CSV table of C-alpha atoms in Angstrom, one decimal:
chain,number,residue,atom,x,y,z
A,1,UNK,CA,37.7,14.0,-5.9
A,2,UNK,CA,41.0,13.0,-8.3
A,3,UNK,CA,43.4,13.7,-11.0
A,4,UNK,CA,45.1,10.5,-11.9
A,5,UNK,CA,48.4,10.2,-14.3
A,6,UNK,CA,48.2,7.2,-16.1
A,7,UNK,CA,51.7,6.2,-17.5
A,8,UNK,CA,52.5,4.2,-20.5
A,9,UNK,CA,55.3,2.4,-18.3
A,10,UNK,CA,57.2,0.7,-21.3
A,11,UNK,CA,56.7,3.7,-23.5
A,12,UNK,CA,57.7,6.5,-20.6
A,13,UNK,CA,60.7,4.6,-20.0
A,14,UNK,CA,62.0,3.8,-23.9
A,15,UNK,CA,62.0,7.5,-24.0
A,16,UNK,CA,63.3,8.1,-20.1
A,17,UNK,CA,66.2,5.5,-21.3
A,18,UNK,CA,67.0,6.8,-24.4
A,19,UNK,CA,67.7,10.0,-23.4
A,20,UNK,CA,70.1,8.5,-21.0
A,21,UNK,CA,71.8,6.5,-23.4
A,22,UNK,CA,72.4,9.7,-26.2
A,23,UNK,CA,73.6,11.5,-22.8
A,24,UNK,CA,77.2,11.7,-21.5
A,25,UNK,CA,76.7,13.7,-18.6
A,26,UNK,CA,73.3,13.5,-17.9
A,27,UNK,CA,72.0,14.4,-14.9
A,28,UNK,CA,68.2,13.7,-13.9
A,29,UNK,CA,66.7,16.5,-12.6
A,30,UNK,CA,63.9,15.4,-9.4
A,31,UNK,CA,62.4,19.1,-7.7
A,32,UNK,CA,59.7,20.5,-6.4
A,33,UNK,CA,56.9,17.7,-7.1
A,34,UNK,CA,58.6,15.5,-9.1
A,35,UNK,CA,56.8,16.3,-12.5
A,36,UNK,CA,54.2,15.1,-11.9
A,37,UNK,CA,55.0,11.8,-10.8
A,38,UNK,CA,56.3,12.3,-7.3
A,39,UNK,CA,59.9,12.8,-5.8
A,40,UNK,CA,60.3,10.1,-4.0
A,41,UNK,CA,59.6,7.3,-7.2
A,42,UNK,CA,61.0,9.6,-9.2
A,43,UNK,CA,64.8,9.6,-7.3
A,44,UNK,CA,64.6,5.7,-8.1
A,45,UNK,CA,63.6,5.9,-11.8
A,46,UNK,CA,67.4,9.0,-11.4
A,47,UNK,CA,68.9,6.6,-9.5
A,48,UNK,CA,69.3,3.9,-12.2
A,49,UNK,CA,70.5,6.8,-14.9
A,50,UNK,CA,73.3,8.9,-12.4
A,51,UNK,CA,75.0,8.5,-9.1
A,52,UNK,CA,74.4,12.5,-9.3
A,53,UNK,CA,70.7,13.5,-8.9
A,54,UNK,CA,69.7,18.1,-8.8
A,55,UNK,CA,67.4,18.7,-6.6
A,56,UNK,CA,66.0,21.9,-6.2
A,57,UNK,CA,66.6,22.9,-2.9
A,58,UNK,CA,68.1,21.6,0.2
A,59,UNK,CA,65.0,20.6,2.0
A,60,UNK,CA,64.3,18.1,-1.4
A,61,UNK,CA,68.0,16.4,0.2
A,62,UNK,CA,65.7,14.4,2.7
A,63,UNK,CA,64.6,10.7,1.9
A,64,UNK,CA,66.3,10.3,-1.7
A,65,UNK,CA,68.3,6.7,-2.6
A,66,UNK,CA,71.6,6.4,-0.9
A,67,UNK,CA,73.4,5.9,-4.2
A,68,UNK,CA,72.8,9.3,-5.3
A,69,UNK,CA,74.6,12.4,-4.6
A,70,UNK,CA,72.2,14.9,-4.1
A,71,UNK,CA,73.0,18.2,-5.9
A,72,UNK,CA,71.0,21.5,-4.9
A,73,UNK,CA,70.5,23.9,-7.9
A,74,UNK,CA,68.9,26.7,-5.4
A,75,UNK,CA,71.2,28.4,-3.1
A,76,UNK,CA,70.6,28.1,0.4
A,77,UNK,CA,71.2,30.5,3.3
A,78,UNK,CA,71.4,27.4,5.8
A,79,UNK,CA,73.8,24.8,4.9
A,80,UNK,CA,72.4,21.6,6.0
A,81,UNK,CA,73.9,19.1,8.6
A,82,UNK,CA,75.9,16.7,6.0
A,83,UNK,CA,78.9,18.1,3.6
A,84,UNK,CA,77.0,15.2,1.3
A,85,UNK,CA,74.8,16.9,-1.2
A,86,UNK,CA,76.8,19.7,-3.7
A,87,UNK,CA,75.5,22.6,-2.9
A,88,UNK,CA,74.8,26.3,-5.0
A,89,UNK,CA,76.2,29.3,-4.8
A,90,UNK,CA,75.2,32.7,-6.4
A,91,UNK,CA,77.3,35.2,-5.4
A,92,UNK,CA,79.2,36.1,-2.3
A,93,UNK,CA,76.1,36.5,-0.7
A,94,UNK,CA,75.8,32.7,-0.7
A,95,UNK,CA,79.6,31.8,0.1
A,96,UNK,CA,79.8,34.1,2.7
A,97,UNK,CA,76.7,32.2,4.3
A,98,UNK,CA,78.1,29.1,4.0
A,99,UNK,CA,81.7,29.6,5.5
A,100,UNK,CA,82.5,27.2,7.5
A,101,UNK,CA,80.7,24.4,5.8
A,102,UNK,CA,82.9,22.5,4.7
A,103,UNK,CA,81.0,20.6,1.9
A,104,UNK,CA,81.3,21.0,-2.8
A,105,UNK,CA,79.7,23.8,-4.1
A,106,UNK,CA,79.6,24.7,-7.8
A,107,UNK,CA,79.1,28.4,-9.1
A,108,UNK,CA,76.0,29.6,-10.7
A,109,UNK,CA,77.8,32.6,-13.8
A,110,UNK,CA,75.6,34.6,-14.7
A,111,UNK,CA,72.9,34.5,-18.3
A,112,UNK,CA,70.1,35.9,-19.5
A,113,UNK,CA,67.7,34.5,-16.7
A,114,UNK,CA,69.4,37.8,-14.6
A,115,UNK,CA,68.2,35.9,-11.3
A,116,UNK,CA,71.2,34.8,-9.6
A,117,UNK,CA,74.7,34.9,-10.5
A,118,UNK,CA,78.0,36.2,-10.7
A,119,UNK,CA,81.1,36.1,-12.9
A,120,UNK,CA,84.0,34.1,-13.1
A,121,UNK,CA,85.5,35.7,-9.8
A,122,UNK,CA,82.9,34.6,-7.6
A,123,UNK,CA,85.7,30.9,-8.6
A,124,UNK,CA,87.8,32.0,-6.4
A,125,UNK,CA,85.9,33.6,-3.6
A,126,UNK,CA,84.3,30.3,-2.9
A,127,UNK,CA,87.2,28.4,-2.9
A,128,UNK,CA,88.9,31.1,-0.5
A,129,UNK,CA,85.8,30.6,1.5
A,130,UNK,CA,87.5,26.9,1.6
A,131,UNK,CA,84.3,25.8,-0.4
A,132,UNK,CA,85.3,22.8,-2.9
A,133,UNK,CA,84.2,24.2,-5.9
A,134,UNK,CA,83.7,20.9,-8.5
A,135,UNK,CA,82.2,23.3,-11.4
A,136,UNK,CA,80.6,26.0,-12.5
A,137,UNK,CA,76.8,26.6,-14.3
A,138,UNK,CA,75.2,28.2,-16.5
A,139,UNK,CA,71.6,28.5,-16.4
A,140,UNK,CA,70.1,30.2,-20.1
A,141,UNK,CA,66.8,31.3,-19.5
A,142,UNK,CA,63.9,29.0,-21.8
A,143,UNK,CA,62.8,32.1,-24.7
A,144,UNK,CA,65.0,31.7,-27.3
A,145,UNK,CA,66.9,29.2,-29.6
A,146,UNK,CA,68.6,26.5,-28.5
A,147,UNK,CA,71.5,28.7,-30.6
A,148,UNK,CA,70.6,31.3,-28.7
A,149,UNK,CA,71.5,29.4,-26.1
A,150,UNK,CA,74.8,27.4,-26.7
A,151,UNK,CA,76.0,30.8,-27.6
A,152,UNK,CA,75.3,32.1,-23.9
A,153,UNK,CA,77.0,29.0,-22.6
A,154,UNK,CA,80.0,29.1,-25.4
A,155,UNK,CA,80.8,33.4,-24.2
A,156,UNK,CA,82.0,31.9,-20.8
A,157,UNK,CA,84.3,29.1,-21.4
A,158,UNK,CA,87.1,31.4,-22.5
A,159,UNK,CA,87.0,32.5,-18.8
A,160,UNK,CA,86.4,28.5,-16.8
A,161,UNK,CA,89.2,26.6,-15.6
A,162,UNK,CA,89.3,23.4,-17.8
A,163,UNK,CA,89.6,21.1,-14.7
A,164,UNK,CA,86.0,22.4,-13.5
A,165,UNK,CA,83.3,20.8,-15.0
A,166,UNK,CA,80.6,23.0,-16.6
A,167,UNK,CA,76.7,22.6,-16.1
A,168,UNK,CA,74.4,23.3,-18.6
A,169,UNK,CA,70.8,23.3,-18.8
A,170,UNK,CA,67.9,24.0,-21.0
A,171,UNK,CA,69.8,22.1,-24.3
A,172,UNK,CA,68.4,19.7,-27.0
A,173,UNK,CA,71.0,16.9,-26.8
A,174,UNK,CA,72.1,17.8,-30.2
A,175,UNK,CA,73.1,20.8,-29.1
A,176,UNK,CA,74.8,19.5,-26.1
A,177,UNK,CA,77.2,17.5,-28.5
A,178,UNK,CA,78.2,20.2,-30.1
A,179,UNK,CA,79.4,22.5,-27.3
A,180,UNK,CA,83.4,22.7,-28.3
A,181,UNK,CA,85.2,19.9,-26.2
A,182,UNK,CA,88.2,22.4,-24.1
A,183,UNK,CA,85.4,21.8,-21.6
A,184,UNK,CA,84.1,18.9,-19.9
A,185,UNK,CA,80.0,18.8,-19.6
A,186,UNK,CA,77.4,17.9,-17.7
A,187,UNK,CA,73.7,18.6,-18.8
A,188,UNK,CA,70.3,18.5,-16.3
A,189,UNK,CA,67.3,17.3,-17.6
A,190,UNK,CA,63.8,17.5,-16.3
A,191,UNK,CA,61.2,18.1,-18.2
A,192,UNK,CA,62.4,16.7,-21.9
A,193,UNK,CA,63.8,13.8,-19.6
A,194,UNK,CA,60.5,12.6,-18.2
A,195,UNK,CA,58.1,14.4,-19.9
A,196,UNK,CA,59.4,14.0,-23.5
A,197,UNK,CA,56.9,11.5,-25.0
A,198,UNK,CA,54.0,13.3,-24.2
A,199,UNK,CA,51.9,10.2,-26.2
A,200,UNK,CA,52.9,8.2,-23.2
A,201,UNK,CA,51.4,10.6,-20.3
A,202,UNK,CA,47.3,10.9,-19.7
A,203,UNK,CA,46.2,13.4,-17.4
A,204,UNK,CA,42.1,13.3,-15.8
A,205,UNK,CA,39.7,14.1,-13.5
A,206,UNK,CA,36.9,12.4,-12.2
A,207,UNK,CA,33.6,13.9,-12.5
A,208,UNK,CA,31.4,13.8,-9.2
A,209,UNK,CA,28.2,15.2,-10.3
A,210,UNK,CA,26.2,16.4,-13.0
A,211,UNK,CA,22.8,19.4,-12.5
A,212,UNK,CA,20.5,20.0,-15.4
A,213,UNK,CA,20.3,23.9,-16.0
A,214,UNK,CA,18.1,26.1,-18.0
A,215,UNK,CA,18.5,29.7,-19.7
A,216,UNK,CA,19.2,32.6,-16.4
A,217,UNK,CA,19.7,29.9,-13.4
A,218,UNK,CA,22.7,31.0,-11.7
A,219,UNK,CA,25.0,28.9,-10.3
A,220,UNK,CA,28.8,29.1,-9.2
A,221,UNK,CA,30.5,30.6,-5.5
A,222,UNK,CA,29.4,33.7,-7.3
A,223,UNK,CA,26.2,32.9,-8.3
A,224,UNK,CA,27.6,33.8,-12.4
A,225,UNK,CA,24.4,32.9,-14.7
A,226,UNK,CA,25.0,30.3,-17.1
A,227,UNK,CA,24.8,30.4,-21.0
A,228,UNK,CA,21.6,28.5,-21.5
A,229,UNK,CA,20.1,25.3,-21.3
A,230,UNK,CA,22.4,22.5,-20.9
A,231,UNK,CA,24.4,20.5,-18.0
A,232,UNK,CA,26.6,21.6,-15.1
A,233,UNK,CA,29.4,19.4,-14.3
A,234,UNK,CA,30.9,19.1,-11.4
A,235,UNK,CA,35.0,17.8,-11.6
A,236,UNK,CA,37.2,16.5,-9.3
A,237,UNK,CA,40.0,19.0,-9.2
A,238,UNK,CA,40.6,22.8,-8.5
A,239,UNK,CA,42.9,24.9,-6.8
A,240,UNK,CA,44.5,22.6,-3.5
A,241,UNK,CA,45.5,20.9,-6.9
A,242,UNK,CA,46.9,23.7,-9.4
A,243,UNK,CA,44.0,23.4,-11.8
A,244,UNK,CA,43.4,26.4,-13.3
A,245,UNK,CA,42.1,28.5,-16.9
A,246,UNK,CA,44.9,28.0,-19.1
A,247,UNK,CA,47.2,31.4,-19.5
A,248,UNK,CA,44.5,32.5,-22.1
A,249,UNK,CA,41.8,32.1,-19.9
A,250,UNK,CA,40.0,28.9,-21.8
A,251,UNK,CA,38.8,25.8,-19.7
A,252,UNK,CA,41.3,23.3,-19.6
A,253,UNK,CA,39.3,20.4,-19.2
A,254,UNK,CA,37.7,18.1,-22.4
A,255,UNK,CA,35.4,15.4,-22.7
A,256,UNK,CA,35.3,13.9,-26.2
A,257,UNK,CA,37.9,15.8,-28.0
A,258,UNK,CA,35.9,19.0,-27.2
A,259,UNK,CA,37.0,21.5,-24.5
A,260,UNK,CA,34.8,22.4,-22.0
A,261,UNK,CA,33.6,25.9,-20.8
A,262,UNK,CA,34.4,26.3,-17.3
A,263,UNK,CA,31.5,28.4,-15.6
A,264,UNK,CA,33.6,30.3,-13.2
A,265,UNK,CA,37.3,30.2,-12.1
A,266,UNK,CA,38.1,26.5,-10.2
A,267,UNK,CA,38.0,26.4,-6.4
A,268,UNK,CA,39.9,24.5,-4.2
A,269,UNK,CA,38.1,21.0,-4.7
A,270,UNK,CA,35.7,21.5,-8.1
A,271,UNK,CA,35.7,23.3,-10.7
A,272,UNK,CA,32.4,23.6,-12.1
A,273,UNK,CA,32.0,23.1,-16.3
A,274,UNK,CA,29.0,23.7,-18.9
A,275,UNK,CA,27.6,21.7,-21.4
A,276,UNK,CA,25.1,22.7,-24.0
A,277,UNK,CA,22.4,21.1,-24.0
A,278,UNK,CA,22.9,18.7,-26.8
A,279,UNK,CA,26.5,17.9,-26.5
A,280,UNK,CA,28.3,14.8,-25.3
A,281,UNK,CA,28.4,15.3,-21.6
A,282,UNK,CA,30.1,13.2,-19.6
A,283,UNK,CA,28.1,11.7,-16.3
A,284,UNK,CA,28.8,11.4,-12.8
A,285,UNK,CA,31.8,8.5,-12.5
A,286,UNK,CA,33.9,8.9,-15.6
A,287,UNK,CA,36.9,11.2,-16.3
A,288,UNK,CA,37.7,13.8,-18.1
A,289,UNK,CA,40.6,14.9,-19.9
A,290,UNK,CA,43.0,17.3,-18.3
A,291,UNK,CA,45.7,19.8,-19.8
A,292,UNK,CA,47.7,21.5,-17.6
A,293,UNK,CA,52.1,21.3,-17.2
A,294,UNK,CA,52.3,18.0,-14.3
A,295,UNK,CA,54.8,20.3,-12.7
A,296,UNK,CA,52.4,22.6,-11.8
A,297,UNK,CA,50.1,19.4,-10.9
A,298,UNK,CA,49.3,17.8,-7.3
A,299,UNK,CA,48.4,13.9,-8.9
A,300,UNK,CA,45.9,12.2,-6.7
A,301,UNK,CA,46.6,9.1,-7.9
A,302,UNK,CA,49.9,8.2,-10.1
A,303,UNK,CA,48.2,4.5,-12.3
A,304,UNK,CA,51.2,2.8,-14.5
A,305,UNK,CA,50.0,0.4,-17.5
C-alpha cells in the first residue's frame, strides 16, 4: 500500500520564494509531519528562506540544518540541554519550568484562541527568572476574517515594548504589511507558505485489488452489505496514514473526477471503496486521487517532477 505525493518542483518553489520575497520578517514553520513533505527535507528548503525556523516542540529541534536557529512554538516543562533554540512561554508555570535555563524565550500573549498565553506582565516575569525575552507572540484563531485577526494583534500593541519583536500568525501578507509601524514584526507561515499553490501538489493512493460483488453480498471488517451490483476497490491507504472520511462523512477518494463511495470506514492499511456496475472503475495497480489535508497524512512516497 502506498500514498504518493507528487510535487511540481518549479511551480511549488516559485510560490514559496514569491511569498518569502513579499514578507519582511518571514519565519517558515516546519513542524509535525513537515506539512506532508517530511520535516528533514522541508527544513532544508526553509533554511534558504530565513535564519530562523519555527518547529512544533523541543523534540523537533533534532536534525535541523546547522545554519538555522530553531524557535519552539509549544511550551515545554523540560528545557533542552542546549541554549540554541528559542523557547515559548505562555504562563507563570512555563516560566518556572525554565528557571535556571540560560536561553532565549518568546512570551505568548493571550488571544481568542484561549489555548495558552497571558497578559503583558509575563514579559517582566520571564526577565526576573533570568530568561532573555526576545519577543512576544500573538496567535489569533483560524475563525474570523483577516481583519479580525489583525485587530486582536493591534489591541495588544500599546502594552508591548517596541524593543521586542512581535511574532504573529494567521495573517495574509497584505494584512501583515498593514500593521502599525510602531513595532517590528515577524510573520510565522506554514500552510500558506508550503501549500499556497494547491495546483502544484497531487495526492493519490494505489489500488491493491478489486472484487466483483452482487446485491446482498457482504464484505469488510463489519460484513457490511454492499449497495448493489458493482466492484469493491481495495485502496492502499488507511488510518495508519491518517486517512479517514471527510468531516461530513463522505469518501476522500476520487477516480476520473468522480467521488468513490466507501463500503465502511478505512482501516489500518486499506480502504474499501465501492463502484456501481457501469461506472468507471480503477484496476489493480492504478492510482486514485486522495482528498486529505497533508498535515494529517503520512506520505509513503514523495515524488518531485
